[in-house]
DNA sequence: TTCCATGATTGGCT
DNA sequence: AGCCAATCATGGAA
């Protein structure tokens, strides 16, 4: 096996008059100074830089570096004059604009008038649901993460750095252009990625909101019944406490906020249409009446939880006394259009109670506030 | 398809 | 924060 070829040693340098210091040592000194320059303080570095610039070997070293670079320079890709307009970026831009996340670029004063986007235009309508807070957040995030001047500033910084370096090492203008091109490329990649993720976030939000609307389902019969029973058995004060709401939510298999919504809607609709809902009220009253009779005749008599004193079971509506009051309140609180009070099923005509204040709009004679009743069944008893 | 019922949302009020 | 009133959007019956 042949011995590997050894590189041919460079021919011995022609003899010259001996310098003040050996050449090799001098060169390595200069190189060491260059290498160490980054570890020094600014002042030290400035001083060292000046010393290097004045060094008698500087021009020789510079030309050697140029030569080495000329031989070993990587093939710098001919940088494109100007990137063709990125279709994807344009699409993302127009989408963000449409979504209200970004604002149209203002091109001079004349265009500013048409480009100005009022708050109302930033509203992302999604079936009446506003995405504005989210788009504001995204817009802010986009501007914060990617300020428009960032690329320009960074490019200027790097160019200055290269100019500075060109005093100690060869930096061609082509190389600088190449570096600028790289920076622009990187920045537009970041920009594209950021815009894409923002678009995705907007789309996700939109679809979630649409789904939330679309997936509205009527409550189960169980839930409706539980809610209606409570409502009609507390007609004088249909404002369940937080605990009661939780209990109702648990029983109906819905959330507490759905219970709140339901009571909000129910109160308003009942007030608006109490005459029509009379039938429903009677139905639920009868249901609770039957349930009460069943329980009273040897059924459940034990109290499970008592959210309000004086009532038995999870809700006051299960008590017999409550039933009586349900019928009474029904009679009191649902005046016919003529204004006369209904006669309760028992046949006894009762006077209107003073606690029907939640219907103040329709029964102005009411005096007390819901807070005074506080969902307690005792308030019904007191009347 | 229309109409009504109903659950959810929003803005204003206290 | 809770409530009211108005409104929107969907479900479901006719």
CSV table of C-alpha atoms (C1' of nucleotides) in Angstrom, one decimal:
chain,number,residue,atom,x,y,z
A,1,UNK,CA,0.0,0.0,0.0
A,2,UNK,CA,1.4,3.4,-1.1
A,3,UNK,CA,2.0,6.0,1.5
A,4,UNK,CA,-0.5,8.9,1.4
A,5,UNK,CA,0.7,11.9,-0.5
A,6,UNK,CA,1.9,14.6,1.7
A,7,UNK,CA,1.2,18.2,0.8
A,8,UNK,CA,4.1,19.9,-0.9
A,9,UNK,CA,5.6,22.4,1.5
A,10,UNK,CA,5.6,25.9,0.2
A,11,UNK,CA,8.9,27.0,-1.2
A,12,UNK,CA,11.1,28.7,1.2
A,13,UNK,CA,10.6,32.4,1.3
A,14,UNK,CA,13.4,34.4,-0.3
A,15,UNK,CA,15.8,35.7,2.2
A,16,UNK,CA,15.3,39.2,3.2
A,17,UNK,CA,17.0,41.4,5.6
A,18,UNK,CA,16.1,40.3,9.1
A,19,UNK,CA,13.2,42.4,10.5
A,20,UNK,CA,13.2,43.8,13.9
A,21,UNK,CA,11.1,40.8,15.1
A,22,UNK,CA,10.7,37.4,13.5
A,23,UNK,CA,7.9,37.5,10.8
A,24,UNK,CA,6.0,34.5,12.2
A,25,UNK,CA,5.8,35.9,15.6
A,26,UNK,CA,4.7,39.3,14.3
A,27,UNK,CA,1.9,37.8,12.3
A,28,UNK,CA,0.6,35.7,15.1
A,29,UNK,CA,0.7,38.7,17.3
A,30,UNK,CA,-1.5,40.6,15.0
A,31,UNK,CA,-3.9,37.7,14.6
A,32,UNK,CA,-4.0,37.3,18.4
A,33,UNK,CA,-4.9,40.9,18.8
A,34,UNK,CA,-7.6,40.6,16.2
A,35,UNK,CA,-9.0,37.5,18.0
A,36,UNK,CA,-8.9,39.1,21.4
A,37,UNK,CA,-10.6,42.2,20.3
A,38,UNK,CA,-14.0,40.8,21.1
A,39,UNK,CA,-13.1,40.1,24.7
A,40,UNK,CA,-12.1,43.6,25.4
A,41,UNK,CA,-14.0,46.6,26.6
A,42,UNK,CA,-15.1,49.2,24.1
A,43,UNK,CA,-12.3,51.6,25.0
A,44,UNK,CA,-9.6,48.9,24.9
A,45,UNK,CA,-10.9,47.6,21.6
A,46,UNK,CA,-10.9,51.1,20.1
A,47,UNK,CA,-7.3,51.6,21.2
A,48,UNK,CA,-6.3,48.2,19.9
A,49,UNK,CA,-8.1,48.8,16.7
A,50,UNK,CA,-6.2,52.0,16.2
A,51,UNK,CA,-3.0,50.2,17.0
A,52,UNK,CA,-3.8,47.5,14.4
A,53,UNK,CA,-4.7,50.1,11.8
A,54,UNK,CA,-1.4,51.7,12.3
A,55,UNK,CA,0.5,48.4,12.4
A,56,UNK,CA,3.2,48.2,9.8
A,57,UNK,CA,2.0,44.7,8.9
A,58,UNK,CA,-1.6,45.7,8.4
A,59,UNK,CA,-1.5,46.2,4.6
A,60,UNK,CA,0.4,43.0,4.1
A,61,UNK,CA,-2.0,41.1,6.3
A,62,UNK,CA,-5.0,42.7,4.5
A,63,UNK,CA,-3.7,41.7,1.1
A,64,UNK,CA,-3.1,38.2,2.3
A,65,UNK,CA,-6.6,37.9,3.7
A,66,UNK,CA,-7.9,39.2,0.3
A,67,UNK,CA,-6.0,36.6,-1.5
A,68,UNK,CA,-7.1,33.8,0.8
A,69,UNK,CA,-10.7,35.0,0.5
A,70,UNK,CA,-10.5,35.2,-3.2
A,71,UNK,CA,-9.4,31.6,-3.4
A,72,UNK,CA,-11.7,30.1,-0.8
A,73,UNK,CA,-14.7,32.3,-1.0
A,74,UNK,CA,-17.8,30.4,-1.0
A,75,UNK,CA,-19.9,30.8,-4.0
A,76,UNK,CA,-22.1,33.6,-3.0
A,77,UNK,CA,-25.5,33.0,-4.6
A,78,UNK,CA,-26.3,35.7,-7.0
A,79,UNK,CA,-28.8,37.5,-4.9
A,80,UNK,CA,-32.0,38.2,-6.5
A,81,UNK,CA,-32.6,41.9,-7.3
A,82,UNK,CA,-36.0,41.9,-5.6
A,83,UNK,CA,-38.1,39.1,-4.4
A,84,UNK,CA,-41.2,38.7,-6.5
A,85,UNK,CA,-44.2,39.6,-4.5
A,86,UNK,CA,-45.0,36.6,-2.3
A,87,UNK,CA,-48.5,35.5,-3.3
A,88,UNK,CA,-49.0,33.7,0.0
A,89,UNK,CA,-48.0,36.8,2.0
A,90,UNK,CA,-50.3,38.9,0.0
A,91,UNK,CA,-53.2,36.5,0.7
A,92,UNK,CA,-52.4,36.5,4.4
A,93,UNK,CA,-52.2,40.3,4.3
A,94,UNK,CA,-55.6,40.7,2.7
A,95,UNK,CA,-57.1,38.2,5.0
A,96,UNK,CA,-55.8,39.9,8.1
A,97,UNK,CA,-57.1,43.1,6.7
A,98,UNK,CA,-60.5,41.6,6.2
A,99,UNK,CA,-60.5,40.2,9.7
A,100,UNK,CA,-59.6,43.5,11.2
A,101,UNK,CA,-56.3,42.3,12.7
A,102,UNK,CA,-54.1,44.5,10.6
A,103,UNK,CA,-54.8,48.0,9.2
A,104,UNK,CA,-54.3,48.9,5.6
A,105,UNK,CA,-51.0,50.5,4.9
A,106,UNK,CA,-51.3,54.2,4.7
A,107,UNK,CA,-49.8,55.5,1.5
A,108,UNK,CA,-49.5,59.2,1.9
A,109,UNK,CA,-52.0,61.7,3.2
A,110,UNK,CA,-54.3,61.4,0.3
A,111,UNK,CA,-54.9,57.7,0.9
A,112,UNK,CA,-55.1,58.0,4.6
A,113,UNK,CA,-58.7,59.0,4.5
A,114,UNK,CA,-59.8,55.9,2.7
A,115,UNK,CA,-57.4,53.7,4.5
A,116,UNK,CA,-58.4,54.8,8.0
A,117,UNK,CA,-60.3,52.0,9.7
A,118,UNK,CA,-62.7,53.1,12.4
A,119,UNK,CA,-63.4,50.8,15.3
A,120,UNK,CA,-66.7,49.7,13.8
A,121,UNK,CA,-64.9,48.3,10.7
A,122,UNK,CA,-62.6,46.3,12.9
A,123,UNK,CA,-65.6,44.5,14.3
A,124,UNK,CA,-65.5,41.0,13.1
A,125,UNK,CA,-69.0,40.0,12.8
A,126,UNK,CA,-69.7,36.4,13.6
A,127,UNK,CA,-73.3,35.9,13.7
A,128,UNK,CA,-73.7,38.9,15.8
A,129,UNK,CA,-70.9,37.8,18.0
A,130,UNK,CA,-68.1,40.3,18.3
A,131,UNK,CA,-64.5,39.1,17.8
A,132,UNK,CA,-63.3,42.6,18.4
A,133,UNK,CA,-61.5,42.0,21.6
A,134,UNK,CA,-59.7,39.0,20.2
A,135,UNK,CA,-58.7,40.7,17.0
A,136,UNK,CA,-57.4,43.7,19.0
A,137,UNK,CA,-55.3,41.3,21.0
A,138,UNK,CA,-53.9,39.7,17.9
A,139,UNK,CA,-53.3,43.0,16.2
A,140,UNK,CA,-51.4,44.1,19.2
A,141,UNK,CA,-49.4,40.9,19.4
A,142,UNK,CA,-48.5,41.2,15.7
A,143,UNK,CA,-47.3,44.7,16.0
A,144,UNK,CA,-45.4,43.9,19.2
A,145,UNK,CA,-43.7,40.8,17.9
A,146,UNK,CA,-43.0,42.2,14.5
A,147,UNK,CA,-42.7,46.0,14.5
A,148,UNK,CA,-42.5,47.2,10.9
A,149,UNK,CA,-39.2,49.1,11.4
A,150,UNK,CA,-37.4,46.1,13.0
A,151,UNK,CA,-36.1,44.8,9.7
A,152,UNK,CA,-34.8,48.2,8.6
A,153,UNK,CA,-33.2,48.8,11.9
A,154,UNK,CA,-31.5,45.4,12.0
A,155,UNK,CA,-30.3,45.8,8.4
A,156,UNK,CA,-28.8,49.2,9.2
A,157,UNK,CA,-27.1,47.8,12.2
A,158,UNK,CA,-25.5,44.9,10.3
A,159,UNK,CA,-24.5,47.1,7.5
A,160,UNK,CA,-22.7,49.4,9.9
A,161,UNK,CA,-21.1,46.5,11.5
A,162,UNK,CA,-19.8,45.2,8.2
A,163,UNK,CA,-18.5,48.6,7.2
A,164,UNK,CA,-16.7,48.8,10.5
A,165,UNK,CA,-15.2,45.3,10.0
A,166,UNK,CA,-14.2,46.1,6.4
A,167,UNK,CA,-11.4,48.2,7.9
A,168,UNK,CA,-9.7,45.1,9.3
A,169,UNK,CA,-10.9,42.4,6.9
A,170,UNK,CA,-11.9,42.5,3.3
A,171,UNK,CA,-15.7,42.9,3.0
A,172,UNK,CA,-16.9,43.4,-0.6
A,173,UNK,CA,-20.0,45.3,-1.4
A,174,UNK,CA,-21.4,42.2,-2.9
A,175,UNK,CA,-21.0,40.4,0.3
A,176,UNK,CA,-22.8,43.2,2.1
A,177,UNK,CA,-25.7,42.9,-0.3
A,178,UNK,CA,-25.7,39.2,0.2
A,179,UNK,CA,-26.0,39.7,4.0
A,180,UNK,CA,-28.8,42.2,3.6
A,181,UNK,CA,-30.6,39.8,1.3
A,182,UNK,CA,-30.3,37.1,4.0
A,183,UNK,CA,-31.7,39.4,6.6
A,184,UNK,CA,-34.6,40.3,4.4
A,185,UNK,CA,-35.3,36.7,3.7
A,186,UNK,CA,-35.2,35.7,7.3
A,187,UNK,CA,-37.5,38.6,8.3
A,188,UNK,CA,-40.0,37.9,5.6
A,189,UNK,CA,-40.1,34.3,6.7
A,190,UNK,CA,-40.8,35.3,10.3
A,191,UNK,CA,-43.4,37.7,9.1
A,192,UNK,CA,-45.1,35.1,7.0
A,193,UNK,CA,-45.1,32.6,9.9
A,194,UNK,CA,-46.4,35.2,12.3
A,195,UNK,CA,-49.2,36.2,9.9
A,196,UNK,CA,-50.1,32.7,9.2
A,197,UNK,CA,-50.4,31.8,12.9
A,198,UNK,CA,-52.5,34.9,13.4
A,199,UNK,CA,-54.8,33.9,10.6
A,200,UNK,CA,-55.1,30.5,12.0
A,201,UNK,CA,-55.9,31.9,15.4
A,202,UNK,CA,-58.6,34.1,13.9
A,203,UNK,CA,-60.1,31.3,12.0
A,204,UNK,CA,-60.2,29.1,15.0
A,205,UNK,CA,-61.9,31.7,17.1
A,206,UNK,CA,-64.4,32.3,14.3
A,207,UNK,CA,-65.3,28.7,13.9
A,208,UNK,CA,-65.5,28.2,17.7
A,209,UNK,CA,-67.9,31.1,18.0
A,210,UNK,CA,-70.0,29.9,15.1
A,211,UNK,CA,-70.1,26.4,16.6
A,212,UNK,CA,-71.2,27.8,19.9
A,213,UNK,CA,-74.1,29.4,18.2
A,214,UNK,CA,-74.9,26.6,15.8
A,215,UNK,CA,-74.8,24.0,18.5
A,216,UNK,CA,-77.5,25.6,20.5
A,217,UNK,CA,-79.9,22.9,21.7
A,218,UNK,CA,-83.1,23.1,23.5
A,219,UNK,CA,-82.7,22.0,27.1
A,220,UNK,CA,-83.8,18.5,27.9
A,221,UNK,CA,-87.3,18.0,29.3
A,222,UNK,CA,-85.8,17.2,32.6
A,223,UNK,CA,-84.0,20.5,32.7
A,224,UNK,CA,-86.9,22.5,31.5
A,225,UNK,CA,-89.2,20.9,34.1
A,226,UNK,CA,-86.8,21.5,37.0
A,227,UNK,CA,-86.4,25.1,36.0
A,228,UNK,CA,-90.1,25.7,35.4
A,229,UNK,CA,-91.0,24.1,38.7
A,230,UNK,CA,-88.7,26.3,40.5
A,231,UNK,CA,-89.8,29.4,38.6
A,232,UNK,CA,-93.6,28.8,39.1
A,233,UNK,CA,-93.2,27.8,42.7
A,234,UNK,CA,-91.3,31.0,43.3
A,235,UNK,CA,-93.3,33.3,41.2
A,236,UNK,CA,-93.3,35.9,43.9
A,237,UNK,CA,-89.5,36.0,43.8
A,238,UNK,CA,-88.0,34.0,40.9
A,239,UNK,CA,-84.4,34.9,41.8
A,240,UNK,CA,-82.6,31.7,42.8
A,241,UNK,CA,-79.5,32.2,45.0
A,242,UNK,CA,-76.2,31.0,43.7
A,243,UNK,CA,-76.4,27.7,45.6
A,244,UNK,CA,-79.9,27.1,44.2
A,245,UNK,CA,-78.7,27.9,40.7
A,246,UNK,CA,-76.0,25.3,41.2
A,247,UNK,CA,-78.5,22.8,42.5
A,248,UNK,CA,-80.8,23.5,39.5
A,249,UNK,CA,-77.9,23.2,37.1
A,250,UNK,CA,-76.9,19.9,38.6
A,251,UNK,CA,-80.4,18.6,38.5
A,252,UNK,CA,-81.0,19.7,34.9
A,253,UNK,CA,-77.6,18.8,33.6
A,254,UNK,CA,-76.9,22.3,32.5
A,255,UNK,CA,-74.4,25.0,33.6
A,256,UNK,CA,-75.0,27.6,36.2
A,257,UNK,CA,-74.8,30.4,33.6
A,258,UNK,CA,-77.4,28.6,31.5
A,259,UNK,CA,-79.6,28.6,34.6
A,260,UNK,CA,-79.0,32.3,35.0
A,261,UNK,CA,-79.8,32.9,31.3
A,262,UNK,CA,-82.9,30.8,31.6
A,263,UNK,CA,-84.2,32.7,34.5
A,264,UNK,CA,-83.4,36.0,32.9
A,265,UNK,CA,-85.2,35.1,29.8
A,266,UNK,CA,-88.1,33.5,31.7
A,267,UNK,CA,-88.7,36.5,33.9
A,268,UNK,CA,-88.8,38.9,30.9
A,269,UNK,CA,-91.0,36.6,28.8
A,270,UNK,CA,-93.3,35.9,31.7
A,271,UNK,CA,-93.7,39.5,32.4
A,272,UNK,CA,-94.4,40.2,28.7
A,273,UNK,CA,-96.7,37.4,28.3
A,274,UNK,CA,-98.0,36.3,31.6
A,275,UNK,CA,-101.5,35.7,30.3
A,276,UNK,CA,-100.3,33.2,27.8
A,277,UNK,CA,-98.0,31.5,30.3
A,278,UNK,CA,-100.9,31.1,32.7
A,279,UNK,CA,-101.5,27.7,31.2
A,280,UNK,CA,-98.0,26.6,31.7
A,281,UNK,CA,-98.0,27.9,35.2
A,282,UNK,CA,-101.1,25.9,36.0
A,283,UNK,CA,-99.6,22.9,34.5
A,284,UNK,CA,-96.5,23.1,36.6
A,285,UNK,CA,-98.5,23.9,39.6
A,286,UNK,CA,-100.6,20.8,39.1
A,287,UNK,CA,-97.5,18.7,38.6
A,288,UNK,CA,-96.0,19.9,41.8
A,289,UNK,CA,-99.3,19.5,43.5
A,290,UNK,CA,-99.5,15.8,42.5
A,291,UNK,CA,-95.9,15.3,43.5
A,292,UNK,CA,-96.6,16.8,46.9
A,293,UNK,CA,-99.6,14.7,47.4
A,294,UNK,CA,-97.7,11.5,46.6
A,295,UNK,CA,-94.9,12.5,48.9
A,296,UNK,CA,-97.3,13.6,51.6
A,297,UNK,CA,-99.2,10.3,51.6
A,298,UNK,CA,-96.3,8.2,52.8
A,299,UNK,CA,-93.7,9.0,50.1
A,300,UNK,CA,-90.5,10.9,50.7
A,301,UNK,CA,-90.7,12.8,53.9
A,302,UNK,CA,-87.1,13.2,54.7
A,303,UNK,CA,-85.4,16.5,54.0
A,304,UNK,CA,-82.3,16.1,51.8
A,305,UNK,CA,-81.0,19.6,51.7
A,306,UNK,CA,-82.8,22.7,52.7
A,307,UNK,CA,-81.6,25.7,50.8
A,308,UNK,CA,-84.2,27.9,52.5
A,309,UNK,CA,-85.7,27.5,55.9
A,310,UNK,CA,-89.2,26.2,56.1
A,311,UNK,CA,-89.0,24.1,53.0
A,312,UNK,CA,-88.4,20.4,52.6
A,313,UNK,CA,-86.2,18.8,49.9
A,314,UNK,CA,-83.7,20.3,47.6
A,315,UNK,CA,-86.1,22.9,46.5
A,316,UNK,CA,-88.9,24.6,48.3
A,317,UNK,CA,-91.3,23.6,45.6
A,318,UNK,CA,-91.5,20.1,47.0
A,319,UNK,CA,-93.2,21.2,50.1
A,320,UNK,CA,-97.0,21.2,50.6
A,321,UNK,CA,-97.0,24.7,51.9
A,322,UNK,CA,-95.1,25.8,48.8
A,323,UNK,CA,-97.8,24.4,46.6
A,324,UNK,CA,-100.5,26.4,48.3
A,325,UNK,CA,-98.4,29.5,47.8
A,326,UNK,CA,-97.7,28.6,44.2
A,327,UNK,CA,-101.4,28.7,43.5
A,328,UNK,CA,-101.8,31.8,45.5
A,329,UNK,CA,-99.0,33.6,43.8
A,330,UNK,CA,-100.3,32.5,40.4
A,331,UNK,CA,-103.6,34.0,41.3
A,332,UNK,CA,-102.0,37.2,42.5
A,333,UNK,CA,-99.4,37.7,39.9
A,334,UNK,CA,-101.2,37.1,36.7
A,335,UNK,CA,-103.8,39.7,36.3
A,336,UNK,CA,-105.8,39.5,33.1
A,337,UNK,CA,-105.7,42.3,30.7
A,338,UNK,CA,-108.7,43.8,32.3
A,339,UNK,CA,-106.8,44.3,35.5
A,340,UNK,CA,-108.9,42.0,37.8
A,341,UNK,CA,-107.1,39.4,39.7
A,342,UNK,CA,-107.6,35.8,38.9
A,343,UNK,CA,-109.5,33.6,41.1
A,344,UNK,CA,-107.2,30.8,42.4
A,345,UNK,CA,-108.2,27.2,41.7
A,346,UNK,CA,-109.4,26.9,45.3
A,347,UNK,CA,-112.1,29.4,44.5
A,348,UNK,CA,-111.0,31.9,47.1
A,349,UNK,CA,-110.3,35.3,45.7
A,350,UNK,CA,-107.3,36.7,47.4
A,351,UNK,CA,-105.8,40.2,47.6
A,352,UNK,CA,-102.7,40.9,45.7
A,353,UNK,CA,-99.5,40.5,47.7
A,354,UNK,CA,-97.1,43.3,48.3
A,355,UNK,CA,-94.0,41.2,47.2
A,356,UNK,CA,-94.7,40.9,43.5
A,357,UNK,CA,-92.1,43.6,42.9
A,358,UNK,CA,-90.1,41.7,40.3
A,359,UNK,CA,-93.0,42.5,38.0
A,360,UNK,CA,-92.9,46.1,39.0
A,361,UNK,CA,-93.3,47.2,35.4
A,362,UNK,CA,-96.6,45.4,35.1
A,363,UNK,CA,-97.7,45.6,38.7
A,364,UNK,CA,-96.7,49.1,39.9
A,365,UNK,CA,-98.5,48.6,43.2
A,366,UNK,CA,-95.7,46.3,44.4
A,367,UNK,CA,-93.4,47.7,46.9
A,368,UNK,CA,-90.7,45.3,48.1
A,369,UNK,CA,-87.5,44.5,46.2
A,370,UNK,CA,-86.3,41.0,45.1
A,371,UNK,CA,-83.4,41.3,47.6
A,372,UNK,CA,-85.9,41.5,50.4
A,373,UNK,CA,-87.3,38.2,49.4
A,374,UNK,CA,-83.9,36.7,48.6
A,375,UNK,CA,-85.4,33.5,47.1
A,376,UNK,CA,-86.6,32.4,50.5
A,377,UNK,CA,-89.7,30.5,50.7
A,378,UNK,CA,-90.5,32.2,54.0
A,379,UNK,CA,-91.3,35.4,52.1
A,380,UNK,CA,-94.1,33.6,50.4
A,381,UNK,CA,-95.4,32.3,53.6
A,382,UNK,CA,-95.4,35.7,55.1
A,383,UNK,CA,-98.1,36.6,52.7
B,1,DT,C1',-90.7,28.0,3.9
B,2,DT,C1',-92.6,30.4,7.6
B,3,DC,C1',-93.4,31.3,12.2
B,4,DC,C1',-92.9,30.8,16.9
B,5,DA,C1',-90.2,29.2,20.9
B,6,DT,C1',-86.0,29.4,23.1
B,7,DG,C1',-81.1,29.7,24.4
B,8,DA,C1',-77.4,33.0,24.0
B,9,DT,C1',-75.3,37.5,23.6
B,10,DT,C1',-74.8,42.4,24.3
B,11,DG,C1',-75.2,47.0,26.2
B,12,DG,C1',-76.9,49.8,29.7
B,13,DC,C1',-78.3,50.4,34.4
B,14,DT,C1',-78.0,50.1,39.5
C,1,DA,C1',-71.9,41.5,39.8
C,2,DG,C1',-76.4,40.8,38.7
C,3,DC,C1',-80.3,42.2,36.2
C,4,DC,C1',-83.2,43.9,32.4
C,5,DA,C1',-84.4,44.7,27.7
C,6,DA,C1',-83.4,44.1,23.0
C,7,DT,C1',-81.7,41.3,19.7
C,8,DC,C1',-79.7,37.4,17.2
C,9,DA,C1',-79.7,32.8,15.6
C,10,DT,C1',-81.3,28.2,15.7
C,11,DG,C1',-84.7,24.4,16.6
C,12,DG,C1',-88.8,22.5,15.5
C,13,DA,C1',-93.6,22.4,14.4
C,14,DA,C1',-97.1,23.6,10.9
